[in-house]
Amino acid sequence: VQLQASGGGLVQAGGSLRLSCAASGRSFSNYAMGWYRQAPGKQREVVAAISSGGYTYYADSVKGRFTISRDNAKNTLYLQMNSLKSEDTGVYYCAADLWSRVLGGTPGYWGQGTLVTVSS
């Protein structure tokens, strides 16, 4: 599966952005999907994930502010980010694989990153 992330940009603290990840190739609906973030000088971390059945996971740092969703008809993954903080700044990557691999940080498929910059 090939993944293409988009939607990053510059936003003020408190603002919102929606990231999209378009998938092509093998059956999108069969994969668990996730969004990762790599902040400057830090390791890449999973911020949200969604299973093929729609079960979701959120990192504590984004709970209540971010919403992950998927549209299997459009082969697209989304991340709605609200109440953005400066610490949300980073490169965001989408990923796909089995649920355990997406949560475990070892998904087999990655999209290119999209930069999110939150100004305070």
PDB file of N, CA, C and O in Angstrom, residues 24-83:
ATOM      1  N   SER A  24      -3.311   4.013  -1.626  1.00  0.00           N
ATOM      2  CA  SER A  24      -3.542   3.309  -2.881  1.00  0.00           C
ATOM      3  C   SER A  24      -2.850   1.965  -2.789  1.00  0.00           C
ATOM      4  O   SER A  24      -1.962   1.748  -1.964  1.00  0.00           O
ATOM      5  N   GLY A  25      -3.272   1.063  -3.631  1.00  0.00           N
ATOM      6  CA  GLY A  25      -2.682  -0.267  -3.603  1.00  0.00           C
ATOM      7  C   GLY A  25      -3.655  -1.292  -3.036  1.00  0.00           C
ATOM      8  O   GLY A  25      -4.836  -1.272  -3.337  1.00  0.00           O
ATOM      9  N   ARG A  26      -3.145  -2.136  -2.152  1.00  0.00           N
ATOM     10  CA  ARG A  26      -3.963  -3.212  -1.614  1.00  0.00           C
ATOM     11  C   ARG A  26      -5.061  -2.674  -0.704  1.00  0.00           C
ATOM     12  O   ARG A  26      -5.051  -1.546  -0.306  1.00  0.00           O
ATOM     13  N   SER A  27      -5.988  -3.552  -0.340  1.00  0.00           N
ATOM     14  CA  SER A  27      -7.201  -3.177   0.367  1.00  0.00           C
ATOM     15  C   SER A  27      -6.936  -2.336   1.608  1.00  0.00           C
ATOM     16  O   SER A  27      -6.484  -2.835   2.635  1.00  0.00           O
ATOM     17  N   PHE A  28      -7.263  -1.072   1.496  1.00  0.00           N
ATOM     18  CA  PHE A  28      -7.079  -0.116   2.587  1.00  0.00           C
ATOM     19  C   PHE A  28      -7.843  -0.536   3.818  1.00  0.00           C
ATOM     20  O   PHE A  28      -7.334  -0.456   4.936  1.00  0.00           O
ATOM     21  N   SER A  29      -9.051  -1.023   3.641  1.00  0.00           N
ATOM     22  CA  SER A  29      -9.929  -1.315   4.773  1.00  0.00           C
ATOM     23  C   SER A  29      -9.401  -2.443   5.650  1.00  0.00           C
ATOM     24  O   SER A  29      -9.817  -2.580   6.798  1.00  0.00           O
ATOM     25  N   ASN A  30      -8.498  -3.244   5.144  1.00  0.00           N
ATOM     26  CA  ASN A  30      -7.971  -4.367   5.920  1.00  0.00           C
ATOM     27  C   ASN A  30      -6.859  -3.970   6.890  1.00  0.00           C
ATOM     28  O   ASN A  30      -6.487  -4.753   7.758  1.00  0.00           O
ATOM     29  N   TYR A  31      -6.356  -2.761   6.741  1.00  0.00           N
ATOM     30  CA  TYR A  31      -5.215  -2.331   7.530  1.00  0.00           C
ATOM     31  C   TYR A  31      -5.628  -1.495   8.736  1.00  0.00           C
ATOM     32  O   TYR A  31      -6.561  -0.693   8.670  1.00  0.00           O
ATOM     33  N   ALA A  32      -4.902  -1.673   9.820  1.00  0.00           N
ATOM     34  CA  ALA A  32      -4.930  -0.675  10.880  1.00  0.00           C
ATOM     35  C   ALA A  32      -4.090   0.497  10.399  1.00  0.00           C
ATOM     36  O   ALA A  32      -3.120   0.323   9.657  1.00  0.00           O
ATOM     37  N   MET A  33      -4.476   1.698  10.813  1.00  0.00           N
ATOM     38  CA  MET A  33      -3.802   2.904  10.370  1.00  0.00           C
ATOM     39  C   MET A  33      -3.414   3.745  11.575  1.00  0.00           C
ATOM     40  O   MET A  33      -4.072   3.696  12.613  1.00  0.00           O
ATOM     41  N   GLY A  34      -2.396   4.543  11.404  1.00  0.00           N
ATOM     42  CA  GLY A  34      -1.981   5.395  12.503  1.00  0.00           C
ATOM     43  C   GLY A  34      -1.348   6.683  12.035  1.00  0.00           C
ATOM     44  O   GLY A  34      -0.928   6.803  10.879  1.00  0.00           O
ATOM     45  N   TRP A  35      -1.349   7.639  12.944  1.00  0.00           N
ATOM     46  CA  TRP A  35      -0.628   8.893  12.741  1.00  0.00           C
ATOM     47  C   TRP A  35       0.500   8.964  13.767  1.00  0.00           C
ATOM     48  O   TRP A  35       0.270   8.740  14.969  1.00  0.00           O
ATOM     49  N   TYR A  36       1.675   9.263  13.286  1.00  0.00           N
ATOM     50  CA  TYR A  36       2.854   9.441  14.120  1.00  0.00           C
ATOM     51  C   TYR A  36       3.290  10.900  14.047  1.00  0.00           C
ATOM     52  O   TYR A  36       3.031  11.586  13.061  1.00  0.00           O
ATOM     53  N   ARG A  37       4.010  11.304  15.073  1.00  0.00           N
ATOM     54  CA  ARG A  37       4.550  12.663  15.111  1.00  0.00           C
ATOM     55  C   ARG A  37       6.017  12.595  15.511  1.00  0.00           C
ATOM     56  O   ARG A  37       6.381  11.862  16.443  1.00  0.00           O
ATOM     57  N   GLN A  38       6.833  13.372  14.825  1.00  0.00           N
ATOM     58  CA  GLN A  38       8.230  13.521  15.231  1.00  0.00           C
ATOM     59  C   GLN A  38       8.495  14.991  15.470  1.00  0.00           C
ATOM     60  O   GLN A  38       8.553  15.791  14.518  1.00  0.00           O
ATOM     61  N   ALA A  39       8.609  15.328  16.750  1.00  0.00           N
ATOM     62  CA  ALA A  39       8.908  16.710  17.125  1.00  0.00           C
ATOM     63  C   ALA A  39      10.401  16.956  16.984  1.00  0.00           C
ATOM     64  O   ALA A  39      11.201  16.012  17.019  1.00  0.00           O
ATOM     65  N   PRO A  40      10.800  18.202  16.852  1.00  0.00           N
ATOM     66  CA  PRO A  40      12.232  18.517  16.714  1.00  0.00           C
ATOM     67  C   PRO A  40      13.043  17.941  17.864  1.00  0.00           C
ATOM     68  O   PRO A  40      12.727  18.169  19.034  1.00  0.00           O
ATOM     69  N   GLY A  41      14.067  17.170  17.547  1.00  0.00           N
ATOM     70  CA  GLY A  41      14.948  16.606  18.557  1.00  0.00           C
ATOM     71  C   GLY A  41      14.390  15.440  19.337  1.00  0.00           C
ATOM     72  O   GLY A  41      15.003  14.994  20.308  1.00  0.00           O
ATOM     73  N   LYS A  42      13.219  14.942  18.913  1.00  0.00           N
ATOM     74  CA  LYS A  42      12.596  13.835  19.642  1.00  0.00           C
ATOM     75  C   LYS A  42      12.362  12.646  18.729  1.00  0.00           C
ATOM     76  O   LYS A  42      12.391  12.770  17.510  1.00  0.00           O
ATOM     77  N   GLN A  43      12.089  11.515  19.346  1.00  0.00           N
ATOM     78  CA  GLN A  43      11.791  10.315  18.576  1.00  0.00           C
ATOM     79  C   GLN A  43      10.370  10.375  18.037  1.00  0.00           C
ATOM     80  O   GLN A  43       9.499  11.040  18.595  1.00  0.00           O
ATOM     81  N   ARG A  44      10.162   9.651  16.969  1.00  0.00           N
ATOM     82  CA  ARG A  44       8.831   9.533  16.401  1.00  0.00           C
ATOM     83  C   ARG A  44       7.939   8.770  17.363  1.00  0.00           C
ATOM     84  O   ARG A  44       8.346   7.763  17.936  1.00  0.00           O
ATOM     85  N   GLU A  45       6.701   9.243  17.548  1.00  0.00           N
ATOM     86  CA  GLU A  45       5.765   8.607  18.471  1.00  0.00           C
ATOM     87  C   GLU A  45       4.391   8.503  17.808  1.00  0.00           C
ATOM     88  O   GLU A  45       4.011   9.359  17.006  1.00  0.00           O
ATOM     89  N   VAL A  46       3.663   7.479  18.195  1.00  0.00           N
ATOM     90  CA  VAL A  46       2.307   7.344  17.679  1.00  0.00           C
ATOM     91  C   VAL A  46       1.393   8.254  18.477  1.00  0.00           C
ATOM     92  O   VAL A  46       1.443   8.277  19.703  1.00  0.00           O
ATOM     93  N   VAL A  47       0.574   9.027  17.791  1.00  0.00           N
ATOM     94  CA  VAL A  47      -0.361   9.914  18.486  1.00  0.00           C
ATOM     95  C   VAL A  47      -1.795   9.413  18.400  1.00  0.00           C
ATOM     96  O   VAL A  47      -2.601   9.679  19.286  1.00  0.00           O
ATOM     97  N   ALA A  48      -2.117   8.673  17.350  1.00  0.00           N
ATOM     98  CA  ALA A  48      -3.467   8.139  17.203  1.00  0.00           C
ATOM     99  C   ALA A  48      -3.441   6.962  16.240  1.00  0.00           C
ATOM    100  O   ALA A  48      -2.605   6.922  15.328  1.00  0.00           O
ATOM    101  N   ALA A  49      -4.346   6.023  16.469  1.00  0.00           N
ATOM    102  CA  ALA A  49      -4.436   4.860  15.598  1.00  0.00           C
ATOM    103  C   ALA A  49      -5.884   4.414  15.506  1.00  0.00           C
ATOM    104  O   ALA A  49      -6.689   4.681  16.412  1.00  0.00           O
ATOM    105  N   ILE A  50      -6.205   3.746  14.410  1.00  0.00           N
ATOM    106  CA  ILE A  50      -7.552   3.240  14.209  1.00  0.00           C
ATOM    107  C   ILE A  50      -7.453   1.862  13.570  1.00  0.00           C
ATOM    108  O   ILE A  50      -6.694   1.659  12.617  1.00  0.00           O
ATOM    109  N   SER A  51      -8.195   0.923  14.125  1.00  0.00           N
ATOM    110  CA  SER A  51      -8.159  -0.437  13.603  1.00  0.00           C
ATOM    111  C   SER A  51      -9.024  -0.562  12.356  1.00  0.00           C
ATOM    112  O   SER A  51      -9.772   0.354  11.998  1.00  0.00           O
ATOM    113  N   SER A  52      -8.952  -1.710  11.713  1.00  0.00           N
ATOM    114  CA  SER A  52      -9.787  -1.937  10.540  1.00  0.00           C
ATOM    115  C   SER A  52     -11.263  -1.915  10.911  1.00  0.00           C
ATOM    116  O   SER A  52     -12.118  -1.578  10.096  1.00  0.00           O
ATOM    117  N   GLY A  53     -11.570  -2.230  12.152  1.00  0.00           N
ATOM    118  CA  GLY A  53     -12.948  -2.230  12.614  1.00  0.00           C
ATOM    119  C   GLY A  53     -13.393  -0.924  13.244  1.00  0.00           C
ATOM    120  O   GLY A  53     -14.536  -0.819  13.696  1.00  0.00           O
ATOM    121  N   GLY A  54     -12.493   0.064  13.304  1.00  0.00           N
ATOM    122  CA  GLY A  54     -12.870   1.375  13.818  1.00  0.00           C
ATOM    123  C   GLY A  54     -12.508   1.636  15.265  1.00  0.00           C
ATOM    124  O   GLY A  54     -12.823   2.706  15.798  1.00  0.00           O
ATOM    125  N   TYR A  55     -11.858   0.695  15.916  1.00  0.00           N
ATOM    126  CA  TYR A  55     -11.401   0.933  17.289  1.00  0.00           C
ATOM    127  C   TYR A  55     -10.264   1.949  17.240  1.00  0.00           C
ATOM    128  O   TYR A  55      -9.404   1.889  16.378  1.00  0.00           O
ATOM    129  N   THR A  56     -10.280   2.874  18.220  1.00  0.00           N
ATOM    130  CA  THR A  56      -9.297   3.946  18.198  1.00  0.00           C
ATOM    131  C   THR A  56      -8.413   3.966  19.439  1.00  0.00           C
ATOM    132  O   THR A  56      -8.804   3.505  20.518  1.00  0.00           O
ATOM    133  N   TYR A  57      -7.227   4.511  19.240  1.00  0.00           N
ATOM    134  CA  TYR A  57      -6.264   4.728  20.322  1.00  0.00           C
ATOM    135  C   TYR A  57      -5.747   6.152  20.199  1.00  0.00           C
ATOM    136  O   TYR A  57      -5.540   6.653  19.090  1.00  0.00           O
ATOM    137  N   TYR A  58      -5.551   6.808  21.354  1.00  0.00           N
ATOM    138  CA  TYR A  58      -4.955   8.139  21.380  1.00  0.00           C
ATOM    139  C   TYR A  58      -3.875   8.203  22.449  1.00  0.00           C
ATOM    140  O   TYR A  58      -4.050   7.676  23.551  1.00  0.00           O
ATOM    141  N   ALA A  59      -2.794   8.864  22.133  1.00  0.00           N
ATOM    142  CA  ALA A  59      -1.802   9.165  23.144  1.00  0.00           C
ATOM    143  C   ALA A  59      -2.408  10.138  24.146  1.00  0.00           C
ATOM    144  O   ALA A  59      -3.281  10.954  23.792  1.00  0.00           O
ATOM    145  N   ASP A  60      -1.970  10.058  25.389  1.00  0.00           N
ATOM    146  CA  ASP A  60      -2.530  10.918  26.428  1.00  0.00           C
ATOM    147  C   ASP A  60      -2.397  12.403  26.068  1.00  0.00           C
ATOM    148  O   ASP A  60      -3.263  13.208  26.413  1.00  0.00           O
ATOM    149  N   SER A  61      -1.343  12.743  25.397  1.00  0.00           N
ATOM    150  CA  SER A  61      -1.066  14.143  25.088  1.00  0.00           C
ATOM    151  C   SER A  61      -2.073  14.760  24.115  1.00  0.00           C
ATOM    152  O   SER A  61      -2.161  15.990  24.017  1.00  0.00           O
ATOM    153  N   VAL A  62      -2.829  13.918  23.398  1.00  0.00           N
ATOM    154  CA  VAL A  62      -3.757  14.454  22.396  1.00  0.00           C
ATOM    155  C   VAL A  62      -5.207  14.090  22.673  1.00  0.00           C
ATOM    156  O   VAL A  62      -6.102  14.525  21.943  1.00  0.00           O
ATOM    157  N   LYS A  63      -5.458  13.303  23.703  1.00  0.00           N
ATOM    158  CA  LYS A  63      -6.832  12.896  24.016  1.00  0.00           C
ATOM    159  C   LYS A  63      -7.720  14.107  24.230  1.00  0.00           C
ATOM    160  O   LYS A  63      -7.348  15.047  24.930  1.00  0.00           O
ATOM    161  N   GLY A  64      -8.896  14.054  23.626  1.00  0.00           N
ATOM    162  CA  GLY A  64      -9.843  15.144  23.767  1.00  0.00           C
ATOM    163  C   GLY A  64      -9.625  16.282  22.790  1.00  0.00           C
ATOM    164  O   GLY A  64     -10.469  17.171  22.678  1.00  0.00           O
ATOM    165  N   ARG A  65      -8.500  16.262  22.079  1.00  0.00           N
ATOM    166  CA  ARG A  65      -8.203  17.343  21.111  1.00  0.00           C
ATOM    167  C   ARG A  65      -8.102  16.820  19.676  1.00  0.00           C
ATOM    168  O   ARG A  65      -8.472  17.538  18.748  1.00  0.00           O
ATOM    169  N   PHE A  66      -7.607  15.619  19.517  1.00  0.00           N
ATOM    170  CA  PHE A  66      -7.426  15.037  18.189  1.00  0.00           C
ATOM    171  C   PHE A  66      -8.473  13.933  17.968  1.00  0.00           C
ATOM    172  O   PHE A  66      -8.846  13.217  18.910  1.00  0.00           O
ATOM    173  N   THR A  67      -8.893  13.785  16.719  1.00  0.00           N
ATOM    174  CA  THR A  67      -9.817  12.723  16.340  1.00  0.00           C
ATOM    175  C   THR A  67      -9.305  12.050  15.077  1.00  0.00           C
ATOM    176  O   THR A  67      -9.094  12.718  14.051  1.00  0.00           O
ATOM    177  N   ILE A  68      -9.117  10.745  15.166  1.00  0.00           N
ATOM    178  CA  ILE A  68      -8.698   9.981  13.994  1.00  0.00           C
ATOM    179  C   ILE A  68      -9.939   9.326  13.388  1.00  0.00           C
ATOM    180  O   ILE A  68     -10.833   8.885  14.107  1.00  0.00           O
ATOM    181  N   SER A  69      -9.984   9.281  12.073  1.00  0.00           N
ATOM    182  CA  SER A  69     -11.106   8.638  11.397  1.00  0.00           C
ATOM    183  C   SER A  69     -10.631   8.113  10.050  1.00  0.00           C
ATOM    184  O   SER A  69      -9.547   8.482   9.574  1.00  0.00           O
ATOM    185  N   ARG A  70     -11.443   7.271   9.468  1.00  0.00           N
ATOM    186  CA  ARG A  70     -11.101   6.710   8.168  1.00  0.00           C
ATOM    187  C   ARG A  70     -12.348   6.609   7.313  1.00  0.00           C
ATOM    188  O   ARG A  70     -13.445   6.371   7.830  1.00  0.00           O
ATOM    189  N   ASP A  71     -12.161   6.809   6.025  1.00  0.00           N
ATOM    190  CA  ASP A  71     -13.242   6.653   5.055  1.00  0.00           C
ATOM    191  C   ASP A  71     -12.782   5.564   4.088  1.00  0.00           C
ATOM    192  O   ASP A  71     -11.991   5.821   3.178  1.00  0.00           O
ATOM    193  N   ASN A  72     -13.259   4.352   4.312  1.00  0.00           N
ATOM    194  CA  ASN A  72     -12.786   3.232   3.495  1.00  0.00           C
ATOM    195  C   ASN A  72     -13.245   3.353   2.041  1.00  0.00           C
ATOM    196  O   ASN A  72     -12.579   2.845   1.135  1.00  0.00           O
ATOM    197  N   ALA A  73     -14.352   4.007   1.808  1.00  0.00           N
ATOM    198  CA  ALA A  73     -14.824   4.189   0.439  1.00  0.00           C
ATOM    199  C   ALA A  73     -13.882   5.098  -0.357  1.00  0.00           C
ATOM    200  O   ALA A  73     -13.761   4.958  -1.575  1.00  0.00           O
ATOM    201  N   LYS A  74     -13.238   6.011   0.354  1.00  0.00           N
ATOM    202  CA  LYS A  74     -12.328   6.955  -0.295  1.00  0.00           C
ATOM    203  C   LYS A  74     -10.866   6.576  -0.088  1.00  0.00           C
ATOM    204  O   LYS A  74      -9.968   7.297  -0.522  1.00  0.00           O
ATOM    205  N   ASN A  75     -10.625   5.478   0.612  1.00  0.00           N
ATOM    206  CA  ASN A  75      -9.253   5.058   0.913  1.00  0.00           C
ATOM    207  C   ASN A  75      -8.452   6.175   1.562  1.00  0.00           C
ATOM    208  O   ASN A  75      -7.295   6.450   1.198  1.00  0.00           O
ATOM    209  N   THR A  76      -9.067   6.821   2.533  1.00  0.00           N
ATOM    210  CA  THR A  76      -8.431   7.986   3.148  1.00  0.00           C
ATOM    211  C   THR A  76      -8.522   7.932   4.664  1.00  0.00           C
ATOM    212  O   THR A  76      -9.563   7.569   5.214  1.00  0.00           O
ATOM    213  N   LEU A  77      -7.433   8.303   5.294  1.00  0.00           N
ATOM    214  CA  LEU A  77      -7.326   8.425   6.742  1.00  0.00           C
ATOM    215  C   LEU A  77      -7.256   9.898   7.085  1.00  0.00           C
ATOM    216  O   LEU A  77      -6.653  10.691   6.340  1.00  0.00           O
ATOM    217  N   TYR A  78      -7.870  10.266   8.205  1.00  0.00           N
ATOM    218  CA  TYR A  78      -7.881  11.675   8.625  1.00  0.00           C
ATOM    219  C   TYR A  78      -7.390  11.815  10.061  1.00  0.00           C
ATOM    220  O   TYR A  78      -7.477  10.889  10.863  1.00  0.00           O
ATOM    221  N   LEU A  79      -6.898  13.007  10.359  1.00  0.00           N
ATOM    222  CA  LEU A  79      -6.608  13.384  11.733  1.00  0.00           C
ATOM    223  C   LEU A  79      -7.075  14.815  11.918  1.00  0.00           C
ATOM    224  O   LEU A  79      -6.473  15.747  11.369  1.00  0.00           O
ATOM    225  N   GLN A  80      -8.164  14.976  12.650  1.00  0.00           N
ATOM    226  CA  GLN A  80      -8.663  16.304  12.988  1.00  0.00           C
ATOM    227  C   GLN A  80      -7.969  16.755  14.261  1.00  0.00           C
ATOM    228  O   GLN A  80      -8.069  16.084  15.294  1.00  0.00           O
ATOM    229  N   MET A  81      -7.285  17.869  14.183  1.00  0.00           N
ATOM    230  CA  MET A  81      -6.519  18.372  15.322  1.00  0.00           C
ATOM    231  C   MET A  81      -7.098  19.717  15.751  1.00  0.00           C
ATOM    232  O   MET A  81      -7.084  20.677  14.977  1.00  0.00           O
ATOM    233  N   ASN A  82      -7.612  19.766  16.959  1.00  0.00           N
ATOM    234  CA  ASN A  82      -8.195  20.982  17.517  1.00  0.00           C
ATOM    235  C   ASN A  82      -7.395  21.441  18.731  1.00  0.00           C
ATOM    236  O   ASN A  82      -6.609  20.677  19.294  1.00  0.00           O
ATOM    237  N   SER A  83      -7.613  22.673  19.121  1.00  0.00           N
ATOM    238  CA  SER A  83      -6.940  23.240  20.306  1.00  0.00           C
ATOM    239  C   SER A  83      -5.443  22.964  20.261  1.00  0.00           C
ATOM    240  O   SER A  83      -4.843  22.504  21.236  1.00  0.00           O
TER     241      SER A  83
END
